[in-house]
Coordinates of C-alpha atoms in Angstrom, one line a residue:
M1 CA -13.3 50.8 3.3
A2 CA -13.4 48.7 0.9
S3 CA -14.7 45.0 1.8
L4 CA -11.6 42.1 1.5
P5 CA -12.1 40.0 -1.8
T6 CA -13.7 37.0 -1.2
G7 CA -10.1 34.8 -1.7
I8 CA -8.8 36.8 0.9
R9 CA -11.2 36.6 3.2
L10 CA -11.2 32.4 3.1
I11 CA -7.4 33.0 3.2
T12 CA -7.7 34.6 6.7
S13 CA -10.7 32.3 8.1
F14 CA -8.0 29.7 9.0
T15 CA -5.4 30.1 11.5
R16 CA -1.7 29.2 10.9
D17 CA -2.1 26.1 12.3
Q18 CA -4.8 25.2 9.8
W19 CA -3.2 26.3 7.0
Y20 CA 0.5 24.0 7.8
R21 CA -1.7 21.0 8.9
A22 CA -3.3 21.2 5.6
F23 CA 0.1 21.3 4.1
I24 CA 1.5 18.9 5.5
F25 CA -1.6 16.3 4.6
I26 CA -1.2 17.3 1.2
L27 CA 2.3 17.0 0.8
T28 CA 2.4 13.4 2.6
F29 CA -0.4 12.5 0.3
L30 CA 1.7 13.1 -2.5
L31 CA 4.4 11.9 -1.1
Y32 CA 3.1 8.4 -0.2
A33 CA 1.3 8.3 -3.5
S34 CA 4.2 8.6 -4.7
F35 CA 5.4 5.5 -3.9
H36 CA 2.7 3.5 -5.2
L37 CA 3.0 5.0 -8.3
S38 CA 6.6 3.8 -8.7
R39 CA 4.9 0.0 -7.7
K40 CA 2.7 -0.4 -9.8
P41 CA 4.6 -0.4 -13.7
I42 CA 5.2 -4.0 -12.9
S43 CA 1.7 -5.3 -12.8
I44 CA 0.8 -3.7 -15.9
V45 CA 4.0 -4.4 -18.1
K46 CA 3.3 -8.3 -16.9
G47 CA 1.0 -8.4 -20.0
E48 CA 3.8 -6.9 -22.5
L49 CA 6.7 -9.3 -20.8
H50 CA 4.7 -12.1 -22.1
K51 CA 2.3 -12.5 -24.4
Q52 CA -0.3 -14.9 -26.1
C53 CA 1.6 -16.5 -28.5
A54 CA 0.3 -17.6 -32.6
S55 CA 1.1 -21.1 -33.8
H56 CA 5.2 -21.6 -33.9
D57 CA 5.1 -21.7 -37.7
K58 CA 3.2 -18.4 -38.0
V59 CA 5.4 -16.5 -35.2
K60 CA 8.4 -17.7 -37.4
L61 CA 7.3 -16.4 -40.6
N62 CA 6.7 -13.1 -38.8
I63 CA 10.0 -12.8 -37.1
L64 CA 11.6 -13.5 -40.5
N65 CA 9.5 -11.3 -42.6
E66 CA 10.9 -8.3 -39.8
N67 CA 14.3 -9.5 -39.5
A68 CA 15.0 -9.6 -43.7
F69 CA 14.8 -5.4 -43.5
H70 CA 17.7 -5.7 -40.7
D71 CA 19.4 -8.7 -40.7
P72 CA 20.0 -10.5 -44.6
A73 CA 21.0 -13.4 -43.6
G74 CA 17.6 -13.8 -41.8
K75 CA 18.3 -15.2 -38.3
I76 CA 16.7 -15.3 -35.4
S77 CA 18.1 -13.5 -32.3
D78 CA 17.8 -16.0 -28.9
N79 CA 15.4 -13.5 -27.1
E80 CA 13.7 -11.8 -30.4
T81 CA 10.4 -13.8 -30.0
H82 CA 6.9 -12.5 -30.4
C83 CA 5.6 -14.2 -27.0
G84 CA 7.2 -10.8 -25.1
W85 CA 10.6 -10.2 -23.4
A86 CA 12.5 -13.4 -22.6
P87 CA 12.9 -14.9 -20.3
F88 CA 9.2 -14.2 -19.9
D89 CA 8.9 -15.5 -22.9
K90 CA 8.3 -19.5 -21.9
K91 CA 5.9 -21.4 -20.5
N92 CA 6.7 -20.8 -16.6
Y93 CA 6.5 -17.5 -17.2
Q94 CA 3.7 -17.2 -14.3
Q95 CA 6.3 -18.2 -12.5
L96 CA 8.9 -16.0 -13.4
L97 CA 6.2 -13.3 -12.6
G98 CA 5.4 -14.1 -9.5
A99 CA 9.1 -14.9 -8.4
L100 CA 9.5 -10.8 -9.4
D101 CA 6.4 -9.9 -6.7
Y102 CA 7.7 -12.3 -4.2
S103 CA 11.2 -10.7 -4.5
F104 CA 10.1 -7.3 -3.8
L105 CA 7.4 -7.9 -1.2
C106 CA 9.3 -10.3 1.1
A107 CA 12.2 -7.4 1.0
Y108 CA 9.6 -5.2 2.0
A109 CA 8.3 -7.5 4.5
I110 CA 11.7 -8.1 6.1
G111 CA 12.6 -4.5 5.6
M112 CA 9.9 -2.8 7.1
Y113 CA 10.3 -4.4 10.5
L114 CA 13.7 -2.8 10.7
S115 CA 12.3 0.5 9.2
G116 CA 10.7 1.7 12.0
I117 CA 13.1 0.7 14.8
I118 CA 15.4 3.4 12.2
G119 CA 13.3 5.8 11.3
E120 CA 12.1 7.0 14.6
R121 CA 16.1 7.5 15.4
L122 CA 16.5 9.6 12.6
P123 CA 15.2 12.7 11.2
I124 CA 12.3 11.4 9.3
R125 CA 12.8 14.2 6.3
Y126 CA 16.2 13.0 5.9
Y127 CA 15.0 9.3 5.8
L128 CA 12.4 10.4 3.7
T129 CA 14.2 11.7 1.0
F130 CA 16.6 9.4 1.5
G131 CA 13.9 6.3 0.5
M132 CA 12.4 8.5 -2.3
F133 CA 15.9 9.2 -4.4
A134 CA 17.1 5.3 -4.3
S135 CA 13.3 4.3 -4.5
G136 CA 13.5 6.6 -7.7
A137 CA 17.1 4.9 -9.0
F138 CA 15.8 1.3 -8.8
T139 CA 12.5 1.7 -10.2
T140 CA 14.3 3.3 -13.3
L141 CA 17.4 0.8 -13.5
F142 CA 14.4 -1.8 -13.9
G143 CA 13.2 0.3 -16.6
L144 CA 17.1 0.4 -18.1
G145 CA 16.9 -3.0 -18.8
Y146 CA 14.8 -2.6 -22.2
F147 CA 17.0 -0.1 -23.4
Y148 CA 20.2 -2.2 -22.8
N149 CA 18.4 -5.8 -24.0
I150 CA 18.8 -7.1 -20.8
H151 CA 17.7 -10.5 -20.6
N152 CA 19.2 -11.9 -17.6
F153 CA 16.2 -13.1 -15.0
G154 CA 18.8 -12.0 -11.9
F155 CA 19.0 -8.7 -13.1
Y156 CA 15.3 -8.4 -12.2
V157 CA 15.4 -10.3 -9.6
I158 CA 18.4 -8.1 -7.5
T159 CA 16.5 -4.9 -8.5
Q160 CA 12.8 -5.9 -7.0
I161 CA 14.7 -6.6 -4.0
A162 CA 16.8 -3.3 -3.6
N163 CA 13.5 -1.5 -4.5
G164 CA 11.6 -3.7 -2.0
L165 CA 14.2 -2.5 0.7
V166 CA 14.3 1.3 0.1
Q167 CA 10.4 1.3 -0.5
T168 CA 10.0 0.5 3.4
T169 CA 11.7 4.0 4.5
G170 CA 8.1 5.3 3.0
W171 CA 5.1 4.1 5.6
P172 CA 6.3 4.6 8.7
S173 CA 7.6 7.7 8.0
V174 CA 4.7 9.3 6.4
V175 CA 2.3 7.9 9.2
T176 CA 4.5 9.3 12.2
C177 CA 4.4 12.9 10.8
I178 CA 0.5 12.5 10.0
G179 CA -0.3 11.2 13.2
N180 CA 2.3 14.1 15.0
W181 CA -0.2 16.5 13.1
F182 CA -3.2 14.8 13.8
G183 CA -5.0 14.1 16.5
K184 CA -7.6 11.4 17.9
G185 CA -10.9 13.5 16.7
R186 CA -12.7 12.0 13.7
R187 CA -9.1 10.1 13.1
G188 CA -11.5 7.4 10.9
L189 CA -12.5 10.3 8.5
I190 CA -9.4 12.1 8.1
M191 CA -7.0 8.7 7.9
G192 CA -9.7 7.4 5.2
I193 CA -9.6 10.1 3.0
W194 CA -5.6 10.4 3.5
N195 CA -5.1 6.7 2.9
S196 CA -6.6 7.3 -0.6
H197 CA -3.3 8.3 -1.6
T198 CA -2.5 4.5 -2.4
S199 CA -5.1 3.8 -4.6
V200 CA -4.2 7.7 -6.3
G201 CA -0.5 6.4 -6.4
N202 CA -2.0 3.1 -8.3
I203 CA -3.9 4.9 -10.9
L204 CA -1.3 7.0 -11.7
G205 CA 1.0 4.6 -12.0
S206 CA -1.1 2.3 -14.1
L207 CA -2.3 5.2 -16.4
I208 CA 1.6 6.6 -16.6
A209 CA 2.6 2.4 -17.5
G210 CA 0.3 1.9 -19.6
Y211 CA 0.6 4.9 -21.8
W212 CA 4.0 3.6 -22.7
V213 CA 3.4 -0.5 -22.1
S214 CA 2.5 -1.5 -25.4
T215 CA 5.8 0.8 -27.1
C216 CA 8.5 1.3 -24.9
W217 CA 7.5 -0.6 -22.2
G218 CA 11.2 0.6 -20.5
L219 CA 9.4 4.2 -19.8
S220 CA 6.5 2.4 -17.8
F221 CA 9.3 2.1 -15.4
V222 CA 11.5 5.5 -15.9
V223 CA 8.9 7.9 -15.7
P224 CA 7.6 6.6 -12.3
G225 CA 11.2 6.7 -11.1
I226 CA 12.0 10.2 -11.8
I227 CA 8.8 11.2 -10.2
I228 CA 9.2 9.6 -7.0
A229 CA 12.6 11.0 -7.3
S230 CA 11.7 14.4 -7.6
M231 CA 9.3 13.9 -5.0
G232 CA 11.8 13.3 -2.9
T233 CA 13.4 17.0 -3.4
V234 CA 10.3 18.3 -2.4
C235 CA 10.2 16.3 0.7
F236 CA 13.4 17.2 1.5
L237 CA 13.1 21.0 1.2
F238 CA 9.5 21.3 2.4
L239 CA 8.4 18.2 4.8
I240 CA 8.1 19.7 8.7
E241 CA 8.1 16.1 11.1
H242 CA 6.5 17.9 13.7
P243 CA 4.0 21.2 15.1
K244 CA 6.8 22.3 17.4
D245 CA 9.6 22.1 14.8
I246 CA 7.8 25.7 13.7
K247 CA 5.7 26.6 16.9
C248 CA 2.7 25.1 16.4
S249 CA 0.1 23.9 18.3
S250 CA -0.4 19.9 17.9
T251 CA -4.2 18.5 18.2
P252 CA -4.8 18.0 22.1
L253 CA -4.8 14.1 22.4
I254 CA -6.9 13.5 25.2
I255 CA -6.9 9.8 26.4
S256 CA -9.6 8.8 29.7
K257 CA -8.4 5.9 32.0
Q258 CA -12.3 5.8 31.8
D259 CA -12.9 5.7 28.2
P260 CA -14.6 2.7 26.7
E261 CA -12.1 1.9 24.5
I262 CA -9.7 1.5 27.0
Q263 CA -12.0 -0.4 29.0
S264 CA -12.7 -3.1 26.0
L265 CA -9.9 -3.3 23.4
L266 CA -7.0 -1.5 25.2
S267 CA -7.6 -3.1 28.5
D268 CA -4.6 -6.0 29.1
G269 CA -3.6 -6.7 32.8
E270 CA -4.7 -4.6 36.1
N271 CA -3.3 -1.3 34.1
G272 CA -3.0 -2.0 30.6
T273 CA 1.0 -0.2 30.9
I274 CA 3.9 -1.8 29.3
P275 CA 6.5 -2.4 31.9
P276 CA 9.6 -0.2 31.8
K277 CA 12.3 -2.9 31.1
F278 CA 10.9 -2.5 27.3
V279 CA 11.4 1.2 27.2
T280 CA 14.4 3.0 25.9
V281 CA 15.2 6.3 27.1
L282 CA 16.9 8.3 24.4
H283 CA 18.6 11.8 25.0
G284 CA 17.6 14.2 22.5
D285 CA 18.8 18.0 21.9
G286 CA 18.6 19.2 25.6
G287 CA 18.5 16.4 27.7
N288 CA 15.2 15.5 27.2
G289 CA 14.2 12.3 27.9
M290 CA 12.4 10.8 24.6
A291 CA 11.1 7.2 25.4
A292 CA 11.3 4.8 21.8
I293 CA 9.5 1.6 22.8
S294 CA 11.5 -1.6 22.2
F295 CA 10.1 -4.2 19.3
V296 CA 8.9 -6.6 22.6
G297 CA 7.1 -3.6 24.0
A298 CA 5.1 -2.5 20.6
L299 CA 4.1 -6.3 20.8
R300 CA 2.7 -5.9 24.7
I301 CA 0.5 -3.1 23.5
P302 CA -3.6 -5.2 23.3
G303 CA -4.4 -5.4 19.9
V304 CA -1.1 -5.2 18.0
I305 CA -1.0 -8.8 17.3
E306 CA -4.7 -9.2 16.3
F307 CA -4.0 -6.3 13.7
S308 CA -1.6 -7.3 12.2
L309 CA -2.3 -11.2 12.0
C310 CA -5.4 -9.5 10.0
L311 CA -3.9 -7.1 7.9
L312 CA -1.5 -10.1 7.0
F313 CA -4.5 -12.3 5.4
A314 CA -6.4 -8.6 3.6
K315 CA -3.0 -7.2 2.5
L316 CA -2.4 -10.7 1.1
V317 CA -6.1 -10.1 -0.9
S318 CA -5.1 -6.6 -1.7
Y319 CA -1.7 -6.8 -3.2
T320 CA -3.1 -10.1 -5.5
F321 CA -5.5 -7.6 -7.2
L322 CA -2.5 -5.2 -7.4
F323 CA 0.1 -7.3 -9.1
W324 CA -2.0 -10.1 -11.1
L325 CA -5.5 -7.8 -11.8
P326 CA -4.1 -6.3 -15.4
L327 CA -3.0 -9.8 -16.4
Y328 CA -6.1 -11.3 -15.2
I329 CA -8.3 -9.3 -17.5
T330 CA -6.0 -9.7 -20.2
N331 CA -6.4 -13.5 -20.0
V332 CA -10.2 -13.5 -19.2
D333 CA -11.9 -10.4 -21.3
H334 CA -9.1 -10.7 -24.0
F335 CA -7.6 -6.9 -23.5
D336 CA -4.3 -6.1 -24.9
A337 CA -1.9 -4.8 -21.7
K338 CA -3.2 -0.7 -21.9
K339 CA -7.1 -1.4 -21.7
A340 CA -6.6 -3.9 -19.1
G341 CA -4.6 -1.6 -17.0
D342 CA -6.8 1.1 -17.6
L343 CA -9.4 -0.9 -16.7
S344 CA -7.9 -2.4 -13.4
T345 CA -7.8 1.2 -12.0
L346 CA -11.7 1.3 -11.2
F347 CA -10.8 -1.5 -8.6
D348 CA -8.6 1.5 -6.8
V349 CA -11.4 3.9 -7.2
G350 CA -13.6 1.3 -5.4
G351 CA -10.5 1.5 -2.8
I352 CA -11.0 5.0 -2.5
I353 CA -15.0 4.8 -1.7
G354 CA -14.1 1.9 0.5
G355 CA -11.3 3.6 2.7
I356 CA -13.3 6.3 3.0
L357 CA -16.6 4.8 3.9
A358 CA -14.8 2.7 6.4
G359 CA -13.1 5.6 8.5
V360 CA -16.6 7.3 8.5
V361 CA -18.4 4.5 9.9
S362 CA -15.9 3.2 13.0
D363 CA -16.0 6.6 13.4
R364 CA -20.0 7.2 13.7
L365 CA -20.0 3.9 15.1
G366 CA -17.0 3.6 17.5
K367 CA -16.5 -0.3 16.2
R368 CA -13.0 -0.2 13.9
A369 CA -12.7 -4.0 14.5
S370 CA -16.3 -4.3 13.9
T371 CA -16.0 -2.2 10.7
C372 CA -13.4 -4.3 9.3
G373 CA -15.0 -7.4 10.3
L374 CA -18.2 -6.4 7.9
M375 CA -16.8 -5.5 5.4
L376 CA -14.2 -8.2 5.3
L377 CA -17.6 -11.0 5.9
L378 CA -18.9 -9.3 2.8
A379 CA -15.8 -9.8 0.7
A380 CA -15.4 -12.8 0.7
P381 CA -18.6 -13.9 -1.6
T382 CA -17.9 -10.6 -3.5
L383 CA -15.1 -11.8 -4.9
Y384 CA -17.0 -15.6 -5.7
M385 CA -19.5 -13.2 -7.5
F386 CA -16.3 -11.5 -9.7
S387 CA -14.7 -14.8 -10.8
M388 CA -18.1 -15.6 -12.3
V389 CA -19.4 -11.7 -13.3
S390 CA -16.4 -10.9 -14.9
K391 CA -16.7 -13.6 -17.7
M392 CA -19.9 -11.9 -18.7
G393 CA -18.9 -9.0 -20.2
L394 CA -17.6 -5.1 -19.7
E395 CA -20.4 -3.8 -17.8
A396 CA -20.7 -6.8 -15.3
T397 CA -16.9 -6.9 -14.8
I398 CA -16.7 -2.7 -14.2
V399 CA -19.3 -3.3 -11.6
M400 CA -17.6 -5.5 -9.3
L401 CA -14.4 -4.1 -10.1
L402 CA -15.6 -1.3 -8.0
I403 CA -17.4 -2.8 -4.8
S404 CA -14.4 -5.2 -4.8
G405 CA -12.2 -2.6 -4.8
A406 CA -14.4 -0.9 -1.9
L407 CA -14.6 -4.1 0.4
V408 CA -11.2 -5.5 0.2
N409 CA -9.6 -2.1 0.1
G410 CA -11.7 -0.9 3.5
P411 CA -10.3 -3.0 6.2
Y412 CA -6.7 -2.6 4.8
A413 CA -7.1 1.2 5.0
L414 CA -8.5 1.4 8.2
I415 CA -6.0 -1.3 9.7
T416 CA -3.4 0.6 8.7
T417 CA -3.9 3.9 9.1
A418 CA -6.6 5.0 11.9
V419 CA -5.9 1.3 13.8
S420 CA -1.8 1.7 13.5
A421 CA -2.4 5.3 14.5
D422 CA -4.0 4.3 17.7
L423 CA -2.1 2.0 18.8
G424 CA 0.9 4.0 18.3
T425 CA -0.3 6.5 20.7
H426 CA -1.6 3.9 23.4
K427 CA -1.8 6.1 27.1
S428 CA 0.9 3.6 28.2
L429 CA 3.0 5.4 25.9
K430 CA 2.3 8.7 27.5
G431 CA 2.4 10.7 24.4
N432 CA 5.5 9.7 22.7
S433 CA 5.1 10.2 19.2
K434 CA 8.5 8.6 18.5
A435 CA 6.9 5.0 19.6
L436 CA 4.4 5.7 16.6
S437 CA 6.8 4.4 13.8
T438 CA 7.6 1.5 15.5
V439 CA 4.0 0.1 16.0
T440 CA 3.1 1.3 12.3
A441 CA 6.2 -1.3 10.9
I442 CA 5.1 -3.9 12.9
I443 CA 1.5 -4.0 11.6
D444 CA 2.1 -3.0 8.3
G445 CA 5.8 -5.0 8.0
T446 CA 3.5 -8.2 9.2
G447 CA 0.5 -7.4 6.7
S448 CA 3.7 -7.0 4.0
V449 CA 4.4 -11.2 4.6
G450 CA 0.6 -11.3 3.2
A451 CA 1.2 -8.8 0.3
A452 CA 4.5 -10.9 -0.7
L453 CA 3.0 -14.4 -0.5
G454 CA -0.5 -13.2 -2.3
P455 CA 1.1 -12.3 -5.8
L456 CA 3.2 -15.5 -5.4
L457 CA 0.5 -18.0 -4.3
A458 CA -1.5 -16.6 -7.3
G459 CA 1.4 -17.0 -9.4
L460 CA 1.7 -20.5 -8.7
I461 CA -1.9 -21.3 -8.5
S462 CA -2.9 -19.4 -11.5
P463 CA -1.8 -21.7 -14.1
F464 CA -4.4 -24.3 -12.7
G465 CA -7.0 -22.0 -13.5
W466 CA -8.0 -18.5 -12.4
N467 CA -10.8 -19.9 -10.1
N468 CA -8.5 -21.5 -7.7
V469 CA -6.8 -18.0 -7.4
F470 CA -10.3 -17.0 -6.1
Y471 CA -11.0 -19.7 -3.9
M472 CA -7.8 -19.2 -2.2
L473 CA -8.6 -15.2 -1.7
M474 CA -11.9 -16.0 0.0
V475 CA -10.3 -17.9 2.4
A476 CA -7.3 -15.6 3.1
D477 CA -10.7 -12.8 3.9
A478 CA -11.9 -15.6 5.9
T479 CA -9.0 -15.9 8.3
A480 CA -8.7 -12.3 8.7
L481 CA -12.1 -12.2 10.1
L482 CA -11.3 -15.0 12.5
F483 CA -8.1 -13.3 13.5
L484 CA -10.8 -10.1 14.6
L485 CA -13.2 -11.7 16.4
R486 CA -12.0 -11.7 20.1
L487 CA -11.9 -8.1 19.5
I488 CA -15.2 -7.6 17.6
Q489 CA -16.7 -9.4 20.8
K490 CA -15.2 -7.2 23.1
E491 CA -16.5 -4.3 21.2
L492 CA -20.0 -5.6 21.5
C493 CA -20.3 -6.7 25.1
C494 CA -18.8 -3.1 26.0
T495 CA -21.6 -1.9 24.1
R496 CA -24.0 -3.8 26.1
S497 CA -22.8 -3.0 29.5
M498 CA -22.3 0.6 28.0
P499 CA -25.3 1.4 26.5
G500 CA -24.7 5.3 27.1
E501 CA -21.1 6.1 25.9
Q502 CA -19.5 5.0 22.5
L503 CA -16.5 3.4 21.7
Q504 CA -13.5 5.5 20.4
F505 CA -10.7 2.7 19.9
K506 CA -8.9 4.3 16.6
E507 CA -6.7 1.8 14.4
H508 CA -4.1 2.3 11.8

């Protein structure tokens, strides 16, 4: 009998369950990467919406020369200017661009609290598909403003608000799905790799938007809009919410009452359980009771409030870079919008490294809060160095972008993945996966408040100097660290009292 080909032996070496688990891992990775891909264009296009003008007389002469071919009278349109795209061509452009960011992120923060509660009561596949179609529509609508020559600021604000609301369907859905398929073993590593979808989406969004930004910036939005809508179709056709839906075995979740994680970080009161009054029983198919935790009940899970507030300030820093880094590079290094967008992707490359590193270290040490705290401690002085070194040339900027990306996005990635997933599977929930969506929404929703404030503050502060923006970011990182001090102290105290045991506290 002939031996099996190497490829076939490789395929048959994995079980059916392992193949399905790998498929869901890759699928949810691509689905959420498309969300970030569609958010990135606004930061790339900022440099095109407002350009640095030459002298008034020179600008006027250039405009007249160009219009001479199209308008014999040589009249200048009210909206036609070499300073950018009206109304962003005025001196207050930074405030207007900051308002666009704030509109999206404020709507995202508010919607996130509702999204988790709604999402755990609806089929994830339908809910996520709707959100991706709607996100694609509103992202495309923003780009159509270019083709239809729309210069009404309200149009762009309303589009951003609507897009922010529908994009909240993404995160609770994919985290709940991935939490259903993967248990707690090596969750930091698995989630660290999986969470790189954020940076991958940002990188792809930057490259796609940057390709058209200088020639036809409307396509910088239309193409990502089409991509996320197309991924919505893939979601509808292929997403499997839970292993039991196809009779696969889920990874076992074993939580011992003597688990050091419970004894240290997740112990609260005498038994650390959530009172029954905070749990609502939903009856699903076949009359089986499925407990859906309430908003207040989720807040009572030890660690949720601390990590939520920490994420608020950590995400403030991360999203300020997400929305303002290309414009900062344009102003400081004097690159055009495309080159600035391409260079800014290095921050996300560093973010991939930082997210995986944070997961590996926290898995090895069993100290999630301490891992986040160390990276936040190092991030503050690194941001100061970045503000100084980035003015010294391209090579120094590249190095600092990678280091800053790793330290800024490491804690953010760890909290929004492994930490949230673990808190959403707290022992008092008795294995109810539906609670994971609410816990995830609370943590990421609180973080999104910071995500809304960061770009807004950057828009208000940057006219007084970019150094002031970096001071604001350093204060935010220090504040994030303060909210983790109690949890860090418990981890260290538990280690001293039980030297032979390892903490296994996992966060989203």
